[in-house]
Short mmCIF file of N, CA and C in Angstrom, two decimals:
data_model
loop_
_atom_site.label_atom_id
_atom_site.label_comp_id
_atom_site.label_asym_id
_atom_site.label_seq_id
_atom_site.Cartn_x
_atom_site.Cartn_y
_atom_site.Cartn_z
N LEU X 1 -13.36 34.87 27.32
CA LEU X 1 -13.17 35.67 26.12
C LEU X 1 -11.68 35.88 25.84
N THR X 2 -10.90 36.06 26.86
CA THR X 2 -9.47 36.24 26.67
C THR X 2 -8.83 35.04 26.00
N ASP X 3 -9.22 33.83 26.42
CA ASP X 3 -8.67 32.62 25.81
C ASP X 3 -8.95 32.56 24.32
N LEU X 4 -10.14 32.95 23.89
CA LEU X 4 -10.47 32.94 22.47
C LEU X 4 -9.64 33.94 21.71
N ALA X 5 -9.38 35.06 22.30
CA ALA X 5 -8.61 36.10 21.63
C ALA X 5 -7.16 35.71 21.44
N THR X 6 -6.62 34.89 22.33
CA THR X 6 -5.21 34.52 22.23
C THR X 6 -5.00 33.18 21.53
N SER X 7 -6.07 32.47 21.23
CA SER X 7 -5.90 31.18 20.56
C SER X 7 -5.53 31.41 19.10
N ARG X 8 -4.84 30.43 18.55
CA ARG X 8 -4.47 30.53 17.14
C ARG X 8 -4.69 29.18 16.48
N PHE X 9 -4.84 29.21 15.20
CA PHE X 9 -5.05 28.00 14.41
C PHE X 9 -3.70 27.35 14.19
N ASP X 10 -3.55 26.11 14.59
CA ASP X 10 -2.29 25.38 14.50
C ASP X 10 -2.38 24.39 13.33
N VAL X 11 -1.84 24.79 12.17
CA VAL X 11 -1.94 23.96 10.96
C VAL X 11 -1.26 22.60 11.14
N PRO X 12 -0.03 22.53 11.66
CA PRO X 12 0.57 21.21 11.84
C PRO X 12 -0.27 20.29 12.74
N GLN X 13 -0.87 20.84 13.77
CA GLN X 13 -1.71 20.03 14.65
C GLN X 13 -2.96 19.55 13.91
N MET X 14 -3.55 20.42 13.09
CA MET X 14 -4.72 20.03 12.33
C MET X 14 -4.37 18.90 11.34
N LEU X 15 -3.23 19.00 10.70
CA LEU X 15 -2.82 17.96 9.75
C LEU X 15 -2.54 16.64 10.46
N ALA X 16 -1.96 16.71 11.65
CA ALA X 16 -1.72 15.49 12.43
C ALA X 16 -3.05 14.84 12.81
N ILE X 17 -4.03 15.64 13.15
CA ILE X 17 -5.36 15.11 13.47
C ILE X 17 -5.97 14.48 12.22
N ASN X 18 -5.87 15.17 11.09
CA ASN X 18 -6.37 14.61 9.83
C ASN X 18 -5.75 13.24 9.57
N ARG X 19 -4.44 13.13 9.75
CA ARG X 19 -3.74 11.88 9.47
C ARG X 19 -4.29 10.76 10.35
N ARG X 20 -4.53 11.06 11.62
CA ARG X 20 -5.08 10.05 12.53
C ARG X 20 -6.50 9.66 12.10
N VAL X 21 -7.29 10.64 11.70
CA VAL X 21 -8.67 10.36 11.28
C VAL X 21 -8.65 9.50 10.01
N PHE X 22 -7.86 9.89 9.02
CA PHE X 22 -7.77 9.10 7.78
C PHE X 22 -7.27 7.68 8.08
N GLY X 23 -6.32 7.57 9.00
CA GLY X 23 -5.76 6.26 9.34
C GLY X 23 -6.78 5.28 9.88
N ALA X 24 -7.87 5.80 10.41
CA ALA X 24 -8.93 4.94 10.96
C ALA X 24 -10.16 4.87 10.06
N MET X 25 -10.16 5.61 8.97
CA MET X 25 -11.35 5.72 8.13
C MET X 25 -11.50 4.52 7.19
N ASP X 26 -12.72 4.01 7.13
CA ASP X 26 -13.02 2.89 6.23
C ASP X 26 -13.07 3.36 4.78
N PHE X 27 -12.79 2.43 3.89
CA PHE X 27 -12.82 2.69 2.46
C PHE X 27 -14.18 3.25 2.02
N ALA X 28 -15.26 2.68 2.53
CA ALA X 28 -16.61 3.10 2.12
C ALA X 28 -16.84 4.58 2.39
N ALA X 29 -16.20 5.12 3.41
CA ALA X 29 -16.41 6.53 3.76
C ALA X 29 -15.74 7.49 2.78
N VAL X 30 -14.77 7.00 2.01
CA VAL X 30 -14.03 7.89 1.11
C VAL X 30 -14.02 7.43 -0.34
N ALA X 31 -14.56 6.27 -0.61
CA ALA X 31 -14.46 5.66 -1.95
C ALA X 31 -14.87 6.62 -3.06
N ASP X 32 -15.92 7.37 -2.85
CA ASP X 32 -16.42 8.27 -3.90
C ASP X 32 -15.55 9.52 -4.06
N ARG X 33 -14.59 9.71 -3.18
CA ARG X 33 -13.70 10.89 -3.27
C ARG X 33 -12.28 10.51 -3.65
N LEU X 34 -12.05 9.23 -3.92
CA LEU X 34 -10.73 8.75 -4.34
C LEU X 34 -10.65 8.75 -5.86
N PRO X 35 -9.43 8.70 -6.41
CA PRO X 35 -9.28 8.64 -7.86
C PRO X 35 -10.01 7.42 -8.43
N GLY X 36 -10.51 7.56 -9.64
CA GLY X 36 -11.20 6.45 -10.30
C GLY X 36 -10.31 5.22 -10.37
N GLY X 37 -10.87 4.09 -10.00
CA GLY X 37 -10.13 2.84 -10.01
C GLY X 37 -9.47 2.49 -8.68
N ALA X 38 -9.40 3.46 -7.77
CA ALA X 38 -8.77 3.20 -6.47
C ALA X 38 -9.55 2.11 -5.73
N THR X 39 -8.81 1.18 -5.17
CA THR X 39 -9.41 0.04 -4.50
C THR X 39 -9.29 0.17 -2.98
N GLU X 40 -9.97 -0.72 -2.29
CA GLU X 40 -9.84 -0.74 -0.83
C GLU X 40 -8.42 -1.07 -0.41
N THR X 41 -7.76 -1.96 -1.14
CA THR X 41 -6.37 -2.30 -0.84
C THR X 41 -5.48 -1.06 -0.94
N PHE X 42 -5.71 -0.27 -1.98
CA PHE X 42 -4.97 0.99 -2.13
C PHE X 42 -5.23 1.89 -0.93
N TRP X 43 -6.49 2.09 -0.57
CA TRP X 43 -6.84 2.97 0.53
C TRP X 43 -6.16 2.51 1.82
N LEU X 44 -6.22 1.23 2.10
CA LEU X 44 -5.60 0.71 3.33
C LEU X 44 -4.10 0.93 3.33
N ALA X 45 -3.47 0.91 2.16
CA ALA X 45 -2.03 1.11 2.06
C ALA X 45 -1.63 2.57 2.30
N VAL X 46 -2.44 3.52 1.85
CA VAL X 46 -2.02 4.93 1.89
C VAL X 46 -2.67 5.76 2.98
N ARG X 47 -3.78 5.33 3.53
CA ARG X 47 -4.58 6.20 4.40
C ARG X 47 -3.81 6.74 5.60
N GLY X 48 -2.89 5.99 6.15
CA GLY X 48 -2.14 6.45 7.31
C GLY X 48 -1.04 7.44 6.99
N SER X 49 -0.84 7.72 5.71
CA SER X 49 0.22 8.65 5.28
C SER X 49 -0.34 9.95 4.71
N LEU X 50 -1.65 10.12 4.76
CA LEU X 50 -2.27 11.29 4.16
C LEU X 50 -2.57 12.36 5.21
N ASP X 51 -2.18 13.59 4.91
CA ASP X 51 -2.59 14.73 5.73
C ASP X 51 -3.87 15.34 5.16
N LEU X 52 -3.99 15.29 3.85
CA LEU X 52 -5.17 15.81 3.15
C LEU X 52 -5.64 14.73 2.18
N LEU X 53 -6.92 14.59 2.00
CA LEU X 53 -7.46 13.54 1.14
C LEU X 53 -6.98 13.70 -0.30
N LYS X 54 -6.77 14.93 -0.74
CA LYS X 54 -6.33 15.15 -2.12
C LYS X 54 -4.95 14.54 -2.39
N GLU X 55 -4.18 14.23 -1.35
CA GLU X 55 -2.88 13.59 -1.53
C GLU X 55 -3.01 12.15 -2.06
N ALA X 56 -4.19 11.58 -1.92
CA ALA X 56 -4.42 10.23 -2.44
C ALA X 56 -4.17 10.18 -3.95
N ARG X 57 -4.45 11.25 -4.66
CA ARG X 57 -4.24 11.31 -6.12
C ARG X 57 -2.78 11.05 -6.45
N GLY X 58 -1.87 11.66 -5.74
CA GLY X 58 -0.45 11.46 -6.00
C GLY X 58 -0.02 10.03 -5.76
N TRP X 59 -0.55 9.41 -4.71
CA TRP X 59 -0.20 8.02 -4.43
C TRP X 59 -0.86 7.08 -5.42
N TRP X 60 -2.03 7.46 -5.94
CA TRP X 60 -2.64 6.64 -6.99
C TRP X 60 -1.77 6.68 -8.24
N ASP X 61 -1.23 7.84 -8.56
CA ASP X 61 -0.31 7.94 -9.69
C ASP X 61 0.92 7.06 -9.48
N VAL X 62 1.40 6.99 -8.23
CA VAL X 62 2.56 6.15 -7.93
C VAL X 62 2.25 4.68 -8.17
N VAL X 63 1.09 4.21 -7.75
CA VAL X 63 0.81 2.78 -7.86
C VAL X 63 0.18 2.37 -9.18
N ALA X 64 -0.54 3.28 -9.82
CA ALA X 64 -1.28 2.87 -11.02
C ALA X 64 -0.96 3.71 -12.25
N GLY X 65 -0.15 4.73 -12.08
CA GLY X 65 0.12 5.63 -13.20
C GLY X 65 1.58 5.57 -13.62
N THR X 66 1.97 6.62 -14.29
CA THR X 66 3.34 6.73 -14.78
C THR X 66 4.03 7.85 -14.03
N ILE X 67 5.08 7.51 -13.33
CA ILE X 67 5.92 8.52 -12.70
C ILE X 67 7.34 8.31 -13.21
N ILE X 68 8.10 9.35 -13.22
CA ILE X 68 9.51 9.26 -13.59
C ILE X 68 10.31 9.49 -12.32
N PRO X 69 10.91 8.43 -11.77
CA PRO X 69 11.68 8.62 -10.54
C PRO X 69 12.97 9.36 -10.83
N PRO X 70 13.54 9.97 -9.80
CA PRO X 70 14.83 10.64 -9.99
C PRO X 70 15.94 9.62 -10.13
N VAL X 71 17.02 10.02 -10.76
CA VAL X 71 18.22 9.19 -10.76
C VAL X 71 18.77 9.22 -9.34
N VAL X 72 19.00 8.05 -8.77
CA VAL X 72 19.46 7.96 -7.39
C VAL X 72 20.98 7.82 -7.42
N GLU X 73 21.65 8.91 -7.09
CA GLU X 73 23.12 8.95 -7.14
C GLU X 73 23.72 7.92 -6.19
N GLY X 74 24.74 7.23 -6.67
CA GLY X 74 25.47 6.28 -5.86
C GLY X 74 24.76 4.96 -5.61
N ALA X 75 23.64 4.73 -6.29
CA ALA X 75 22.86 3.52 -6.04
C ALA X 75 22.68 2.67 -7.29
N ARG X 76 23.45 2.95 -8.34
CA ARG X 76 23.25 2.26 -9.62
C ARG X 76 23.30 0.74 -9.46
N ASP X 77 24.37 0.24 -8.86
CA ASP X 77 24.51 -1.21 -8.72
C ASP X 77 23.39 -1.80 -7.87
N LEU X 78 23.05 -1.13 -6.79
CA LEU X 78 21.96 -1.61 -5.93
C LEU X 78 20.66 -1.70 -6.71
N LEU X 79 20.33 -0.66 -7.46
CA LEU X 79 19.05 -0.63 -8.17
C LEU X 79 19.01 -1.64 -9.31
N LEU X 80 20.12 -1.83 -10.00
CA LEU X 80 20.15 -2.85 -11.05
C LEU X 80 20.01 -4.26 -10.45
N THR X 81 20.67 -4.47 -9.33
CA THR X 81 20.53 -5.75 -8.64
C THR X 81 19.09 -5.93 -8.16
N ALA X 82 18.52 -4.86 -7.63
CA ALA X 82 17.13 -4.92 -7.15
C ALA X 82 16.18 -5.31 -8.28
N GLY X 83 16.38 -4.73 -9.44
CA GLY X 83 15.54 -5.09 -10.58
C GLY X 83 15.70 -6.53 -10.99
N SER X 84 16.92 -7.03 -10.95
CA SER X 84 17.16 -8.42 -11.36
C SER X 84 16.64 -9.42 -10.33
N LEU X 85 16.51 -9.02 -9.09
CA LEU X 85 16.06 -9.93 -8.03
C LEU X 85 14.56 -9.85 -7.74
N LEU X 86 13.86 -8.97 -8.44
CA LEU X 86 12.41 -8.90 -8.22
C LEU X 86 11.78 -10.24 -8.58
N PRO X 87 11.03 -10.83 -7.66
CA PRO X 87 10.41 -12.12 -7.96
C PRO X 87 9.38 -11.98 -9.09
N PRO X 88 9.13 -13.08 -9.78
CA PRO X 88 8.08 -13.04 -10.82
C PRO X 88 6.70 -12.88 -10.16
N GLU X 89 5.78 -12.33 -10.93
CA GLU X 89 4.40 -12.25 -10.45
C GLU X 89 3.72 -13.58 -10.72
N PRO X 90 2.63 -13.90 -10.08
CA PRO X 90 1.84 -13.05 -9.19
C PRO X 90 2.52 -12.89 -7.83
N TRP X 91 2.27 -11.71 -7.25
CA TRP X 91 2.84 -11.38 -5.96
C TRP X 91 1.79 -11.52 -4.88
N ASP X 92 2.26 -11.91 -3.71
CA ASP X 92 1.39 -11.93 -2.54
C ASP X 92 1.90 -10.88 -1.54
N ASN X 93 1.35 -10.88 -0.36
CA ASN X 93 1.74 -9.88 0.64
C ASN X 93 3.14 -10.08 1.18
N ALA X 94 3.77 -11.21 0.89
CA ALA X 94 5.11 -11.49 1.40
C ALA X 94 6.21 -11.15 0.39
N VAL X 95 5.85 -10.61 -0.77
CA VAL X 95 6.85 -10.34 -1.81
C VAL X 95 7.91 -9.36 -1.33
N TRP X 96 7.50 -8.34 -0.60
CA TRP X 96 8.45 -7.34 -0.12
C TRP X 96 9.51 -8.00 0.76
N THR X 97 9.08 -8.80 1.71
CA THR X 97 10.00 -9.44 2.64
C THR X 97 10.98 -10.35 1.91
N ARG X 98 10.48 -11.14 0.98
CA ARG X 98 11.35 -12.02 0.21
C ARG X 98 12.37 -11.22 -0.60
N TRP X 99 11.91 -10.16 -1.22
CA TRP X 99 12.78 -9.35 -2.07
C TRP X 99 13.86 -8.64 -1.25
N ILE X 100 13.46 -8.04 -0.15
CA ILE X 100 14.41 -7.31 0.70
C ILE X 100 15.45 -8.27 1.28
N THR X 101 15.01 -9.44 1.68
CA THR X 101 15.95 -10.44 2.21
C THR X 101 16.98 -10.82 1.15
N ALA X 102 16.53 -11.05 -0.07
CA ALA X 102 17.45 -11.37 -1.16
C ALA X 102 18.40 -10.22 -1.44
N LEU X 103 17.88 -8.99 -1.40
CA LEU X 103 18.73 -7.81 -1.64
C LEU X 103 19.77 -7.61 -0.54
N GLU X 104 19.37 -7.83 0.70
CA GLU X 104 20.34 -7.70 1.80
C GLU X 104 21.49 -8.68 1.62
N HIS X 105 21.17 -9.91 1.24
CA HIS X 105 22.21 -10.91 1.04
C HIS X 105 23.09 -10.57 -0.16
N ALA X 106 22.50 -10.10 -1.23
CA ALA X 106 23.25 -9.82 -2.46
C ALA X 106 24.09 -8.55 -2.38
N THR X 107 23.59 -7.55 -1.66
CA THR X 107 24.26 -6.24 -1.66
C THR X 107 24.96 -5.91 -0.35
N HIS X 108 24.65 -6.64 0.70
CA HIS X 108 25.19 -6.38 2.04
C HIS X 108 24.77 -5.00 2.55
N ARG X 109 23.67 -4.50 2.02
CA ARG X 109 23.10 -3.24 2.52
C ARG X 109 21.90 -3.57 3.39
N THR X 110 21.71 -2.75 4.41
CA THR X 110 20.54 -2.88 5.27
C THR X 110 20.04 -1.49 5.64
N GLY X 111 18.90 -1.44 6.28
CA GLY X 111 18.36 -0.19 6.80
C GLY X 111 18.22 0.88 5.73
N GLU X 112 18.53 2.11 6.12
CA GLU X 112 18.36 3.25 5.21
C GLU X 112 19.21 3.13 3.95
N ALA X 113 20.38 2.53 4.05
CA ALA X 113 21.25 2.38 2.88
C ALA X 113 20.57 1.55 1.79
N LEU X 114 19.65 0.70 2.19
CA LEU X 114 18.90 -0.11 1.25
C LEU X 114 17.54 0.53 0.93
N LEU X 115 16.84 0.95 1.96
CA LEU X 115 15.46 1.38 1.79
C LEU X 115 15.29 2.75 1.14
N VAL X 116 16.16 3.70 1.44
CA VAL X 116 16.01 5.04 0.87
C VAL X 116 16.13 5.03 -0.65
N PRO X 117 17.17 4.39 -1.22
CA PRO X 117 17.24 4.36 -2.69
C PRO X 117 16.05 3.63 -3.32
N LEU X 118 15.59 2.56 -2.68
CA LEU X 118 14.44 1.82 -3.22
C LEU X 118 13.18 2.68 -3.20
N ARG X 119 12.95 3.39 -2.10
CA ARG X 119 11.77 4.25 -2.00
C ARG X 119 11.81 5.33 -3.07
N LEU X 120 12.95 5.98 -3.23
CA LEU X 120 13.07 7.02 -4.25
C LEU X 120 12.82 6.46 -5.65
N ALA X 121 13.39 5.30 -5.92
CA ALA X 121 13.25 4.71 -7.24
C ALA X 121 11.81 4.27 -7.51
N LEU X 122 11.17 3.66 -6.53
CA LEU X 122 9.84 3.09 -6.75
C LEU X 122 8.73 4.12 -6.68
N THR X 123 8.90 5.16 -5.85
CA THR X 123 7.81 6.12 -5.64
C THR X 123 8.15 7.54 -6.07
N GLY X 124 9.43 7.84 -6.22
CA GLY X 124 9.83 9.21 -6.51
C GLY X 124 9.77 10.10 -5.29
N GLU X 125 9.50 9.53 -4.14
CA GLU X 125 9.36 10.28 -2.89
C GLU X 125 10.35 9.76 -1.86
N ASP X 126 10.70 10.62 -0.89
CA ASP X 126 11.62 10.17 0.15
C ASP X 126 10.91 9.70 1.42
N ASN X 127 9.58 9.75 1.42
CA ASN X 127 8.80 9.17 2.51
C ASN X 127 7.42 8.86 2.00
N GLY X 128 6.66 8.15 2.81
CA GLY X 128 5.30 7.80 2.39
C GLY X 128 4.86 6.48 2.97
N PRO X 129 3.83 5.91 2.37
CA PRO X 129 3.29 4.65 2.86
C PRO X 129 4.33 3.53 2.84
N ASP X 130 4.07 2.53 3.64
CA ASP X 130 4.95 1.36 3.76
C ASP X 130 5.14 0.71 2.38
N LEU X 131 6.39 0.56 1.99
CA LEU X 131 6.69 -0.03 0.69
C LEU X 131 6.22 -1.48 0.59
N ALA X 132 6.12 -2.17 1.70
CA ALA X 132 5.61 -3.54 1.67
C ALA X 132 4.18 -3.58 1.16
N HIS X 133 3.42 -2.52 1.41
CA HIS X 133 2.04 -2.44 0.93
C HIS X 133 1.96 -1.86 -0.48
N LEU X 134 2.90 -0.97 -0.82
CA LEU X 134 2.87 -0.33 -2.13
C LEU X 134 3.39 -1.24 -3.25
N LEU X 135 4.44 -2.01 -2.96
CA LEU X 135 5.06 -2.81 -4.03
C LEU X 135 4.06 -3.70 -4.77
N PRO X 136 3.21 -4.46 -4.07
CA PRO X 136 2.24 -5.29 -4.82
C PRO X 136 1.28 -4.45 -5.67
N LEU X 137 0.99 -3.23 -5.24
CA LEU X 137 0.11 -2.35 -6.01
C LEU X 137 0.83 -1.77 -7.23
N ILE X 138 2.11 -1.49 -7.07
CA ILE X 138 2.91 -0.95 -8.18
C ILE X 138 3.06 -2.01 -9.27
N GLY X 139 3.32 -3.24 -8.86
CA GLY X 139 3.46 -4.34 -9.82
C GLY X 139 4.87 -4.44 -10.38
N ARG X 140 5.19 -5.59 -10.87
CA ARG X 140 6.54 -5.87 -11.35
C ARG X 140 6.95 -5.01 -12.56
N PRO X 141 6.11 -4.89 -13.60
CA PRO X 141 6.57 -4.09 -14.76
C PRO X 141 6.93 -2.65 -14.39
N ARG X 142 6.09 -1.99 -13.60
CA ARG X 142 6.40 -0.61 -13.19
C ARG X 142 7.65 -0.57 -12.32
N ALA X 143 7.76 -1.52 -11.40
CA ALA X 143 8.90 -1.54 -10.49
C ALA X 143 10.21 -1.71 -11.28
N VAL X 144 10.24 -2.66 -12.20
CA VAL X 144 11.45 -2.91 -12.99
C VAL X 144 11.83 -1.65 -13.78
N SER X 145 10.85 -1.04 -14.40
CA SER X 145 11.09 0.17 -15.19
C SER X 145 11.63 1.31 -14.31
N ARG X 146 11.02 1.52 -13.18
CA ARG X 146 11.44 2.62 -12.30
C ARG X 146 12.84 2.38 -11.72
N LEU X 147 13.13 1.15 -11.36
CA LEU X 147 14.47 0.85 -10.85
C LEU X 147 15.52 1.10 -11.93
N ALA X 148 15.23 0.74 -13.16
CA ALA X 148 16.17 0.96 -14.26
C ALA X 148 16.36 2.45 -14.52
N ILE X 149 15.28 3.22 -14.51
CA ILE X 149 15.39 4.68 -14.73
C ILE X 149 16.21 5.32 -13.63
N ALA X 150 15.94 4.95 -12.38
CA ALA X 150 16.65 5.56 -11.25
C ALA X 150 18.12 5.15 -11.20
N ALA X 151 18.47 4.06 -11.88
CA ALA X 151 19.86 3.59 -11.91
C ALA X 151 20.69 4.28 -12.97
N THR X 152 20.07 5.01 -13.90
CA THR X 152 20.83 5.60 -15.01
C THR X 152 21.67 6.78 -14.59
#
């Protein structure tokens, strides 16, 4: 009885457990609770980054909706170059790797100096699902537009 009286609900621990559970959950188990139009590819891309299932709505807006990214200070040239180097569609699963390699050679940026501005421009967020999985879902027209907005 004493142990029950001194126990407390640990929200961060519960969210970490949720994230692990979602990370292993099949699309069929959540399909009816995802935003309309959400695909299995979308679910596989975002599931490991969700603490709560309702967060899927925000990521659906990122990949299929309209978001206005922030202007990324000090990254104008990088983002304009990034937009110009985006390969034409159709894209496959290797588009991210090809694009990042081209950007590293063109800008001489690597690591966070390259990835942080791109993530902010493409998603409006400073963390989240792997951009290699999100970029093909976002698509070239949205990506070009967001990179241009974030470069202004």
